[in-house]
Each structure stands twice: as C-alpha cells, then as structure tokens.
C-alpha positions as a LaTeX table, in Angstrom:
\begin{tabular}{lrrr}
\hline
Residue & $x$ (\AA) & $y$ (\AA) & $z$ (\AA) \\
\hline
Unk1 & $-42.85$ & 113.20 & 2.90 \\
Unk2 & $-42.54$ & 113.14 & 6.59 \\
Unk3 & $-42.19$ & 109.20 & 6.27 \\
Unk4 & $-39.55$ & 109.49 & 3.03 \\
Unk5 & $-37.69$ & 111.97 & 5.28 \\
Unk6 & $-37.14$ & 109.15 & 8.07 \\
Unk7 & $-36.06$ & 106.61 & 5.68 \\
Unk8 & $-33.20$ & 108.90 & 4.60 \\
Unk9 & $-32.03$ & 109.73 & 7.64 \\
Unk10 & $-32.42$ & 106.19 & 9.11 \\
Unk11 & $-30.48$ & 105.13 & 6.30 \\
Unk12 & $-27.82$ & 107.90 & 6.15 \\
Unk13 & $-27.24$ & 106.77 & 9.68 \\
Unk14 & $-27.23$ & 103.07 & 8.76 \\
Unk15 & $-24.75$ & 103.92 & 6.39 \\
Unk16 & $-22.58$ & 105.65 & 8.67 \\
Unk17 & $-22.55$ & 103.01 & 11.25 \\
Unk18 & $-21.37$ & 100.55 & 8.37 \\
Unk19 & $-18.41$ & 102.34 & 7.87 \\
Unk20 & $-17.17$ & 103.18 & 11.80 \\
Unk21 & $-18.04$ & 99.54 & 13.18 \\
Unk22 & $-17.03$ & 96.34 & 12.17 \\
Unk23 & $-19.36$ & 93.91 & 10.39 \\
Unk24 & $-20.49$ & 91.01 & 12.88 \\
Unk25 & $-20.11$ & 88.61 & 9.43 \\
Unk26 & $-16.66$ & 90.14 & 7.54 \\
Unk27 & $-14.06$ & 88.22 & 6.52 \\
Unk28 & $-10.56$ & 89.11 & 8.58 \\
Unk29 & $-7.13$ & 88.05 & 8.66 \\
Unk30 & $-3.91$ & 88.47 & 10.64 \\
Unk31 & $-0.40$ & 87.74 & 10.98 \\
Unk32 & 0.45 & 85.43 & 14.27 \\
Unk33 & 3.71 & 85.84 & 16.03 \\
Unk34 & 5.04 & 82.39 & 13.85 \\
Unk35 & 3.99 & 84.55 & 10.78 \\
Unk36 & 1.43 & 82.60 & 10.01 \\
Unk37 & $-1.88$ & 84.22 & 8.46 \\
Unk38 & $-5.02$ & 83.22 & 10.31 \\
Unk39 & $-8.39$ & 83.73 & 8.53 \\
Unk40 & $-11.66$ & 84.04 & 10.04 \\
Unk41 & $-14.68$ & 84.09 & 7.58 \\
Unk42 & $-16.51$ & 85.56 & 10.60 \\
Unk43 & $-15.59$ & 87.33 & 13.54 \\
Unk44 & $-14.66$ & 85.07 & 16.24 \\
Unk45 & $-17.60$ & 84.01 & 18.95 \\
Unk46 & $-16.27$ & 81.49 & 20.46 \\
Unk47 & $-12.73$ & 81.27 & 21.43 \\
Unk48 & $-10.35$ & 78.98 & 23.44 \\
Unk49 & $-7.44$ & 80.17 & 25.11 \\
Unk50 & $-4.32$ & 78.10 & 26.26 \\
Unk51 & $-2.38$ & 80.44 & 27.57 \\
Unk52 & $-2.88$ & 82.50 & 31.16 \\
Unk53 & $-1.54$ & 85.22 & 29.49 \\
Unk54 & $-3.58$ & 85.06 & 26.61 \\
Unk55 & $-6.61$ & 84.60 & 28.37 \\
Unk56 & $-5.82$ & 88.06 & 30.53 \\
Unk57 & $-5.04$ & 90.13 & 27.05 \\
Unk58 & $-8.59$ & 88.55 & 25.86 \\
Unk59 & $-9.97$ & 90.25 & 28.64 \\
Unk60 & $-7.69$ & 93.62 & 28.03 \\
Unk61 & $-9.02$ & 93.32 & 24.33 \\
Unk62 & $-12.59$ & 93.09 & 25.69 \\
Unk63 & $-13.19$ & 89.85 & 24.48 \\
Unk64 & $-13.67$ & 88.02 & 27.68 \\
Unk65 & $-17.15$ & 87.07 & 27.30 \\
Unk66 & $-16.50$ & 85.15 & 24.35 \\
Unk67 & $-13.81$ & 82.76 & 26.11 \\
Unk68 & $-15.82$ & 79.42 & 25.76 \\
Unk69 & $-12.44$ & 77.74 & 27.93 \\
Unk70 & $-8.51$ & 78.47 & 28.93 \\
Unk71 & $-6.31$ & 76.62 & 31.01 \\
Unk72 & $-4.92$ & 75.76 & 34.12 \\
Unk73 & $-3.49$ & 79.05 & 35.93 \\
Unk74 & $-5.42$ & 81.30 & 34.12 \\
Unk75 & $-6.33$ & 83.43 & 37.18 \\
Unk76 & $-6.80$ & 87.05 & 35.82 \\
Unk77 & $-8.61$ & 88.84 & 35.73 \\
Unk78 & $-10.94$ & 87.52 & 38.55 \\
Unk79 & $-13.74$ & 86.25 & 35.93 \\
Unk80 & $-10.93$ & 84.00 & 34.58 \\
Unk81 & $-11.42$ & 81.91 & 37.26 \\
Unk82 & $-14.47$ & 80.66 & 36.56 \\
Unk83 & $-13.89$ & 79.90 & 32.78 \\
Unk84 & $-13.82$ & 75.79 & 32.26 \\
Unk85 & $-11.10$ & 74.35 & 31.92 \\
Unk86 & $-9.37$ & 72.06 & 28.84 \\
Unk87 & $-6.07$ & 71.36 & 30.35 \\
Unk88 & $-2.62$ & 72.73 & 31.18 \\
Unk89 & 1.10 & 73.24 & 30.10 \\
Unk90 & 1.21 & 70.68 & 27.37 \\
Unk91 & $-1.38$ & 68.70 & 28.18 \\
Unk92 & $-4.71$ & 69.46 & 26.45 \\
Unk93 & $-8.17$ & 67.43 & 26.87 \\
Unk94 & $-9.62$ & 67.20 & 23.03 \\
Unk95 & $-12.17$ & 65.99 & 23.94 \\
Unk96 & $-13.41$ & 68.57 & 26.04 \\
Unk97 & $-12.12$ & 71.12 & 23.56 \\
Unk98 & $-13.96$ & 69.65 & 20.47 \\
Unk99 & $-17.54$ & 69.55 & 22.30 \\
Unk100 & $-16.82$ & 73.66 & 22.89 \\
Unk101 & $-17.00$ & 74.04 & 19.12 \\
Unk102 & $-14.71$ & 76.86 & 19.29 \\
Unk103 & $-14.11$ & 79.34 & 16.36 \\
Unk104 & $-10.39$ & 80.50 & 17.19 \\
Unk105 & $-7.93$ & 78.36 & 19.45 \\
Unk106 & $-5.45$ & 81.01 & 20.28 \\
Unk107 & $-2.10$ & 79.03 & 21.40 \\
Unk108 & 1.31 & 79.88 & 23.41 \\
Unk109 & 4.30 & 79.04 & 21.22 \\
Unk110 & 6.60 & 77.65 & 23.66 \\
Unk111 & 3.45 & 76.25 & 25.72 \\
Unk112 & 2.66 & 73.57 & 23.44 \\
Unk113 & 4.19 & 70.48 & 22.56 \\
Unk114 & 4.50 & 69.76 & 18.33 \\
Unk115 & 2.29 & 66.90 & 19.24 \\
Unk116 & $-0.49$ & 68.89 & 20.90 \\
Unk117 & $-0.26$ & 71.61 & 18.20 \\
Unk118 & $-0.29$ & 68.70 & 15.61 \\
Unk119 & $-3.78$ & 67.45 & 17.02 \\
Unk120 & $-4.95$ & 71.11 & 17.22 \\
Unk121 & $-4.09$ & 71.64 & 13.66 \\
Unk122 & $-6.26$ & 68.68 & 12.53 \\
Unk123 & $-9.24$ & 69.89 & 14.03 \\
Unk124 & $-9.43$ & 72.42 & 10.87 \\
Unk125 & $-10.03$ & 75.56 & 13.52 \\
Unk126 & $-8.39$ & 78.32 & 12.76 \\
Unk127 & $-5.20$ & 79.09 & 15.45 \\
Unk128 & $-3.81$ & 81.91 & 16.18 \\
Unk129 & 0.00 & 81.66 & 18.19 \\
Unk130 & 0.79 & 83.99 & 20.36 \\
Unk131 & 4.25 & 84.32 & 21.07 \\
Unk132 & 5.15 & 88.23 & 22.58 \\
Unk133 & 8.37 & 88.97 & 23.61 \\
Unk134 & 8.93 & 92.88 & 23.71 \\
Unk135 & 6.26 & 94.92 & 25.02 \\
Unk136 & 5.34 & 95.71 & 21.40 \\
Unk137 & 4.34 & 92.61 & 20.45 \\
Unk138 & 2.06 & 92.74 & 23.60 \\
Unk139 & 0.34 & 95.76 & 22.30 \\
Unk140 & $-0.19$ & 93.95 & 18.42 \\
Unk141 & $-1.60$ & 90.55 & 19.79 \\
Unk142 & $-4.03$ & 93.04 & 21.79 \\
Unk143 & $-4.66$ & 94.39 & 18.09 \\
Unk144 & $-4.96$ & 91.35 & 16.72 \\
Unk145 & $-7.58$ & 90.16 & 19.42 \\
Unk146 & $-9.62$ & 93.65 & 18.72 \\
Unk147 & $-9.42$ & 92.58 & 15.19 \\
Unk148 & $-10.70$ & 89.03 & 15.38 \\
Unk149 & $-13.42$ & 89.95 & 17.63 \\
Unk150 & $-14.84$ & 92.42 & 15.36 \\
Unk151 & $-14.39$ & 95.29 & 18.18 \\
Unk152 & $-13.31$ & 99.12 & 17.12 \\
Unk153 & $-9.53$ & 99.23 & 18.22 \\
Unk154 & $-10.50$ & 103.04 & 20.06 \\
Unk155 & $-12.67$ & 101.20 & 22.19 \\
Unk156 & $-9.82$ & 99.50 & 23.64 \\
Unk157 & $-7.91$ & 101.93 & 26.04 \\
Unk158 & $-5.12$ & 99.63 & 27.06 \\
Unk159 & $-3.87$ & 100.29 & 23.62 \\
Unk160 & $-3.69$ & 103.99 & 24.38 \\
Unk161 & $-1.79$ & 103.15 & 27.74 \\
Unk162 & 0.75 & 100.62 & 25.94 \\
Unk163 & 1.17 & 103.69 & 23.04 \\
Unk164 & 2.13 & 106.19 & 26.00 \\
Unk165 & 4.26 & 104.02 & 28.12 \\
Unk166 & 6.63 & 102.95 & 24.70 \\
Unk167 & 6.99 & 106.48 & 24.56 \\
Unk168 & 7.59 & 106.91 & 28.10 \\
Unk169 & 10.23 & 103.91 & 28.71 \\
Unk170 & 12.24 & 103.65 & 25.39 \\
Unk171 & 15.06 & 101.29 & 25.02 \\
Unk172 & 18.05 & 102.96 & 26.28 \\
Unk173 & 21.46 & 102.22 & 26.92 \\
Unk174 & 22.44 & 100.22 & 29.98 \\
Unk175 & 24.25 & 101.44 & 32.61 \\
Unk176 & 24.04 & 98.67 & 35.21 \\
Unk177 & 23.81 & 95.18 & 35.76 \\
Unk178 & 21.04 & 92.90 & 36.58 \\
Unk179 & 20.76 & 89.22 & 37.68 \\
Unk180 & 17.16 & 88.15 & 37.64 \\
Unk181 & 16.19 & 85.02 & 39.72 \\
Unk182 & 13.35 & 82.36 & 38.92 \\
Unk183 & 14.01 & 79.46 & 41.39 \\
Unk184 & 16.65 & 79.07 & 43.71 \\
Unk185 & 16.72 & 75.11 & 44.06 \\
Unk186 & 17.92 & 74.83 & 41.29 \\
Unk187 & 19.35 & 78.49 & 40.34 \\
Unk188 & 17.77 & 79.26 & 37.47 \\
Unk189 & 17.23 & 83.00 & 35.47 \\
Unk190 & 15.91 & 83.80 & 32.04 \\
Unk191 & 18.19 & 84.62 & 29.12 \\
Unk192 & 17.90 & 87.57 & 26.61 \\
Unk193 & 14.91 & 85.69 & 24.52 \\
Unk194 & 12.53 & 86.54 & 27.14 \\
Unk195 & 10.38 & 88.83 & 27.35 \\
Unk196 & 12.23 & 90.29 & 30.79 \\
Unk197 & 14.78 & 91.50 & 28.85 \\
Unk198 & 12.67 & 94.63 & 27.17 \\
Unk199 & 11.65 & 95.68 & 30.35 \\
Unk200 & 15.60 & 95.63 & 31.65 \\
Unk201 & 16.49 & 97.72 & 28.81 \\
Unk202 & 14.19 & 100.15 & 29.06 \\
Unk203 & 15.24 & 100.79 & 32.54 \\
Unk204 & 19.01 & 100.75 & 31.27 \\
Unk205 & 20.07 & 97.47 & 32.77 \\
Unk206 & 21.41 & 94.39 & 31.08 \\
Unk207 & 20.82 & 91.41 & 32.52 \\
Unk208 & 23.85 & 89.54 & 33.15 \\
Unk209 & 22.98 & 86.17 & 31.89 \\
Unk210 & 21.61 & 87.54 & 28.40 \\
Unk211 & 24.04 & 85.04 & 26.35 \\
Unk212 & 23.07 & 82.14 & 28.28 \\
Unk213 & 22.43 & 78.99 & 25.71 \\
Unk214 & 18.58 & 78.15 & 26.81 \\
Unk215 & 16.05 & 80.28 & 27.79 \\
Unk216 & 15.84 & 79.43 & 31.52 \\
Unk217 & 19.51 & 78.19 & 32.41 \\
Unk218 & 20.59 & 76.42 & 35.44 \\
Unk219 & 23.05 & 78.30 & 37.48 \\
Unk220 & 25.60 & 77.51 & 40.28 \\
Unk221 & 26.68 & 80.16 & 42.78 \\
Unk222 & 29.93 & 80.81 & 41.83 \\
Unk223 & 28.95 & 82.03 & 38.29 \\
Unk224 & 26.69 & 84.86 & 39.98 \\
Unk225 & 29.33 & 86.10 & 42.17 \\
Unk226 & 31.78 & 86.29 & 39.10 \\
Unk227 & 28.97 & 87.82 & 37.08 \\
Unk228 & 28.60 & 90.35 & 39.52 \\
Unk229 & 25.26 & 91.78 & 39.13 \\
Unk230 & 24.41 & 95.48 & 40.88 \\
Unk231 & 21.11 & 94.57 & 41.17 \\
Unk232 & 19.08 & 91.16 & 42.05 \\
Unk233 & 15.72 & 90.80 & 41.66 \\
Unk234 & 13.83 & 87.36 & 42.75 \\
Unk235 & 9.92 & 86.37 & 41.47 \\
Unk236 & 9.86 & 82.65 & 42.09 \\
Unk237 & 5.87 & 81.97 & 43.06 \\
Unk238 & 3.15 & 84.26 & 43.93 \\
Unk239 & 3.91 & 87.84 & 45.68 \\
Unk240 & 5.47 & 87.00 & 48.66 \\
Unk241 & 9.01 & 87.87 & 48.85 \\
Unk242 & 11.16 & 84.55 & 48.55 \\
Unk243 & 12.73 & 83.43 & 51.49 \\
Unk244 & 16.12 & 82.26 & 49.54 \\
Unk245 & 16.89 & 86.25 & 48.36 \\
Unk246 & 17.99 & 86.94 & 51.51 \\
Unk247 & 20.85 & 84.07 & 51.28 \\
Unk248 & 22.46 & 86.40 & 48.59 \\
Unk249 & 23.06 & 88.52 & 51.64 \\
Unk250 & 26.26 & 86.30 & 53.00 \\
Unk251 & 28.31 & 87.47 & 49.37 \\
Unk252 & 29.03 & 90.77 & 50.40 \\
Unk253 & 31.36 & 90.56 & 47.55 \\
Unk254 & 28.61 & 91.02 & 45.11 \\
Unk255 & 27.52 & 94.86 & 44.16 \\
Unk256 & 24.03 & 93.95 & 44.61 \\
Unk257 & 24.44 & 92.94 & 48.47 \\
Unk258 & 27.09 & 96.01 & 48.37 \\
Unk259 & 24.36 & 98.55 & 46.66 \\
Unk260 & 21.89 & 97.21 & 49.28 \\
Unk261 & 19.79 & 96.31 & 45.62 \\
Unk262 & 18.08 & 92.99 & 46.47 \\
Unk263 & 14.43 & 92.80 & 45.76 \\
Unk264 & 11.43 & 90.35 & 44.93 \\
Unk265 & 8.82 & 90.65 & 42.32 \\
Unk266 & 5.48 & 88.80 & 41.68 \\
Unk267 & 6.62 & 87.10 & 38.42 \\
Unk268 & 3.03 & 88.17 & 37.33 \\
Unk269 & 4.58 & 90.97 & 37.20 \\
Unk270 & 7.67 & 90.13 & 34.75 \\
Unk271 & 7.29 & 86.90 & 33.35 \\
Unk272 & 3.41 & 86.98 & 31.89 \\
Unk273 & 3.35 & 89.33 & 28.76 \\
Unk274 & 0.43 & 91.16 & 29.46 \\
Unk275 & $-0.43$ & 95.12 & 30.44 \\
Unk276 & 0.38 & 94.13 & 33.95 \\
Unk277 & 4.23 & 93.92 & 32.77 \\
Unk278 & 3.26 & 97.67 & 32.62 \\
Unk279 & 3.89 & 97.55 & 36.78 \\
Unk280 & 6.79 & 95.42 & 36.85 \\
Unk281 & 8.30 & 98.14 & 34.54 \\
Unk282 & 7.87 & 100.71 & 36.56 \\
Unk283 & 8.89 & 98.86 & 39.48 \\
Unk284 & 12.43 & 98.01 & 37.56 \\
Unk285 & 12.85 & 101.31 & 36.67 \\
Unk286 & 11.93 & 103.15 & 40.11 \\
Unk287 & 14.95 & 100.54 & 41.28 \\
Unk288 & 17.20 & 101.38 & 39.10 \\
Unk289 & 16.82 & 105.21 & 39.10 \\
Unk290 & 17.28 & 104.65 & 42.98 \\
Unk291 & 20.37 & 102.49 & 42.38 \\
Unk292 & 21.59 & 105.67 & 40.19 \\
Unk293 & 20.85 & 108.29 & 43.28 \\
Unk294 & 22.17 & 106.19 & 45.77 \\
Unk295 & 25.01 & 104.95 & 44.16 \\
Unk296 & 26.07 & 107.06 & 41.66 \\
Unk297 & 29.67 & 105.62 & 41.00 \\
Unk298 & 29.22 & 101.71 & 41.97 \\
Unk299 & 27.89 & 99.97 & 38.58 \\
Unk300 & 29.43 & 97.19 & 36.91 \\
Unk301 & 31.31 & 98.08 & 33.59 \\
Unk302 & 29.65 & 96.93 & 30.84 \\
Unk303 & 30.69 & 95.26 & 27.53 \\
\hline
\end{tabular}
C-alpha cells in the first residue's frame, strides 16, 4: 500500500510538472521579425548569435549558456566576452560556424549581407531574424528566445520590467525637438526607422530628421541650424562624452545651445535594442522633463 501510495503521488507530481514546464524534446515554432515561421523539432541547445544585441537579449532570456558563438562586439554582458567568435558585420567564417553544429543561427536583419544570409540558408539550420525596432518588439524576441529555449516565460523577469516600463513611458505626443548625433566627421543621425525613434516619442520629442531618405543620413551644418533642434544629444563611440558636441556650442542660434540642452549618450544606450535601451529612456526623458521646467516656453513648433 505504502509503496502504491508513492507511485501515485510521484506520478501526480510527474504529471504536474508536465504541464507547468516545457518539454526538453517538443516541437515549437515562432514568427521572426521578417515574418518568417521558424521551427524547432527540439528546443534549441546550441545556438549562434550574430548580432551584439542578440547575444545580450540571449543572456536577458537566460539562454546564455547555450551560445556555442556570436560575433565581433558582442561585449555584454561580461561572459559575452569570452564566447568564440565566427565573424563580424557582414562577414561570417562558415567554416568555423559549421564545425559548431549549431541548432538555431539567430541573425540581424540589416547586419547581414543577402549573400551571407544566402549561405546561412543553405546550411538547412533553422534561423531566426531578429530585427526590433520599438521597444515592443524587444520584449517579443525576448519571448521568442524563452520559447526556443524551452524556458517558462515567468522565469524571465526582464519581461516583467519591459511590461511595467511600456506602461510607464507610453507614446505620447511631442512637444519638442530633437537632433540626435552618430558621428560628426561626417554628420550623420538616424531617421524615424530606427529604433531611437520609440524612445523619443515616449519622452514627447520628435526627432528632427525623422523623414530623412536612409536610415543613417549624412548631414551638413547648415541643415541642423535650419532644423533647429531644442535638444542635441551625441553617442558616437563608447561612454565618453564626444569631444565634437561641444562645437555645437559656437551656433548660439540654435535652441539647443540656447536651452543649454546638449548632451552625450553611450550609444549602448540608444542604438542596441536591448533592456539596456531601458536607461537611455530614462535618461531622454529626465532631459526632456528638465527642458520642460527650465524652459517652459522655448520649444520648436511642431508640424
């Protein structure tokens, strides 16, 4: 009896565990940001990312031990630097990336030539693209990653944090202007099909150069002073402030030099879609809340 009694229970339990975690062997698909469906017949073991910001929301998904390589510049979090290597921006080592007999390649969209993803695609391993660019789609490639992995998505608690910070920071209406700097030698910003952009409207800016033709235009001077930005905010590399923001200084005609409203940001920050964009967003916001209490009267009209 005592013995039958056990075998219930153990399998009672058994049973229970079947239903709240995810089978290390079931069959899963999902929807990549190209709306392609990926299927795994398994849950994925071995992955390769080519992306530094898909390598970071691997380790936000708590996949990171199951990164078999990434790429070049893939530098958080700290274990990320000691994953090997199978190339960089467009320029992948097969090779390399065949011996790792990978599961899942999970790709960036606009970081891969049609040739590279051609070669990829003839390796018969399923891909997944990532492509985020609202803070949204950050949160559902996280989701997807949870998915493919075979983790339980309440296990995950940057999900949580991405749920309460939508809510915090919806999209509102702007009342300001921002220009947003990349390089200085040549000028260059990002356009509205960046990912930048969701984090300027939540913080009820528009960036200035939103209906630029490319992604990352090349700018001249003149067409910042006419565009007249109230705020300027310069990444170039790393988190050192850039040297060349505090040239914008000598056109006092512009409201940002005016407003006093000239500041740097790690591009980590901005430009990577990951849950550190999470800081920069606060960081945009805390500026332009001051820009509002400082300057109550002084923003650009808006279209």
């Amino acid at each position: 009896m005592i013995f039958r009694s056990l075998m219930t229970a153990a399998i009672t339990v058994a049973c229970y565990l079947s239903m709240i975690l995810p089978s290390a062997h079931a069959r899963v698909e999902v929807i990549d940001d190209t709306g392609v469906v990926v299927v795994l017949e398994q849950h994925a073991q071995r992955i390769v990312s080519l992306s530094p910001h898909i390598t970071e929301n691997l380790f936000a998904a708590g996949l990171g031990d199951r990164i078999v390589a990434t790429v070049a510049h893939a530098d958080y979090p700290e274990p990320a630097k000691d994953l090997p290597r199978v190339g960089g921006y467009n320029s992948l080592n097969l090779e390399a990336l065949i011996q790792l007999q990978a599961d899942l390649i999970i790709t960036w969209g606009s970081g891969i030539s049609y040739e590279s993803k051609a070669k990829l695609d003839a390796l018969g391993i399923p891909i997944y693209v990532s492509e985020p660019k609202t803070l949204e789609d950050i949160q559902e490639n996280i989701r997807d990653f949870v998915k493919l992995g075979g983790l339980a998505e309440q296990e995950v608690s940057v999900l949580y944090t991405l749920d309460r910070v939508l809510a915090e920071f919806p999209r509102r209406k702007a009342t300001a202007t921002v220009f947003y700097q990349i390089w200085n030698d040549p000028i260059q910003t990002l356009n509205g099909l960046h990912i930048v952009n969701d984090v300027f409207s939540r913080c009820g800016l528009y960036n200035v150069f939103a209906e630029a033709p490319s992604v990352a235009p090349t700018l001249n001077v003149e067409s910042i002073i006419a565009a007249n930005p109230d705020l300027i905010v310069a990444s170039g590399l790393g988190n050192e402030r850039p040297a060349w923001l505090a040239r914008w200084t000598h056109y006092r005609s512009i409201n940002a030099v005016k407003n006093n409203a000239l500041y740097a940001l790690d591009p980590d920050l901005m430009q990577r879609p990951t849950p550190r964009l999470l800081e920069g967003l606060a960081q945009i916001c805390t500026w332009s809340s001051q820009l509002h209490e400082s300057n109550p009267d002084a923003h650009s009209p808006l279209q």
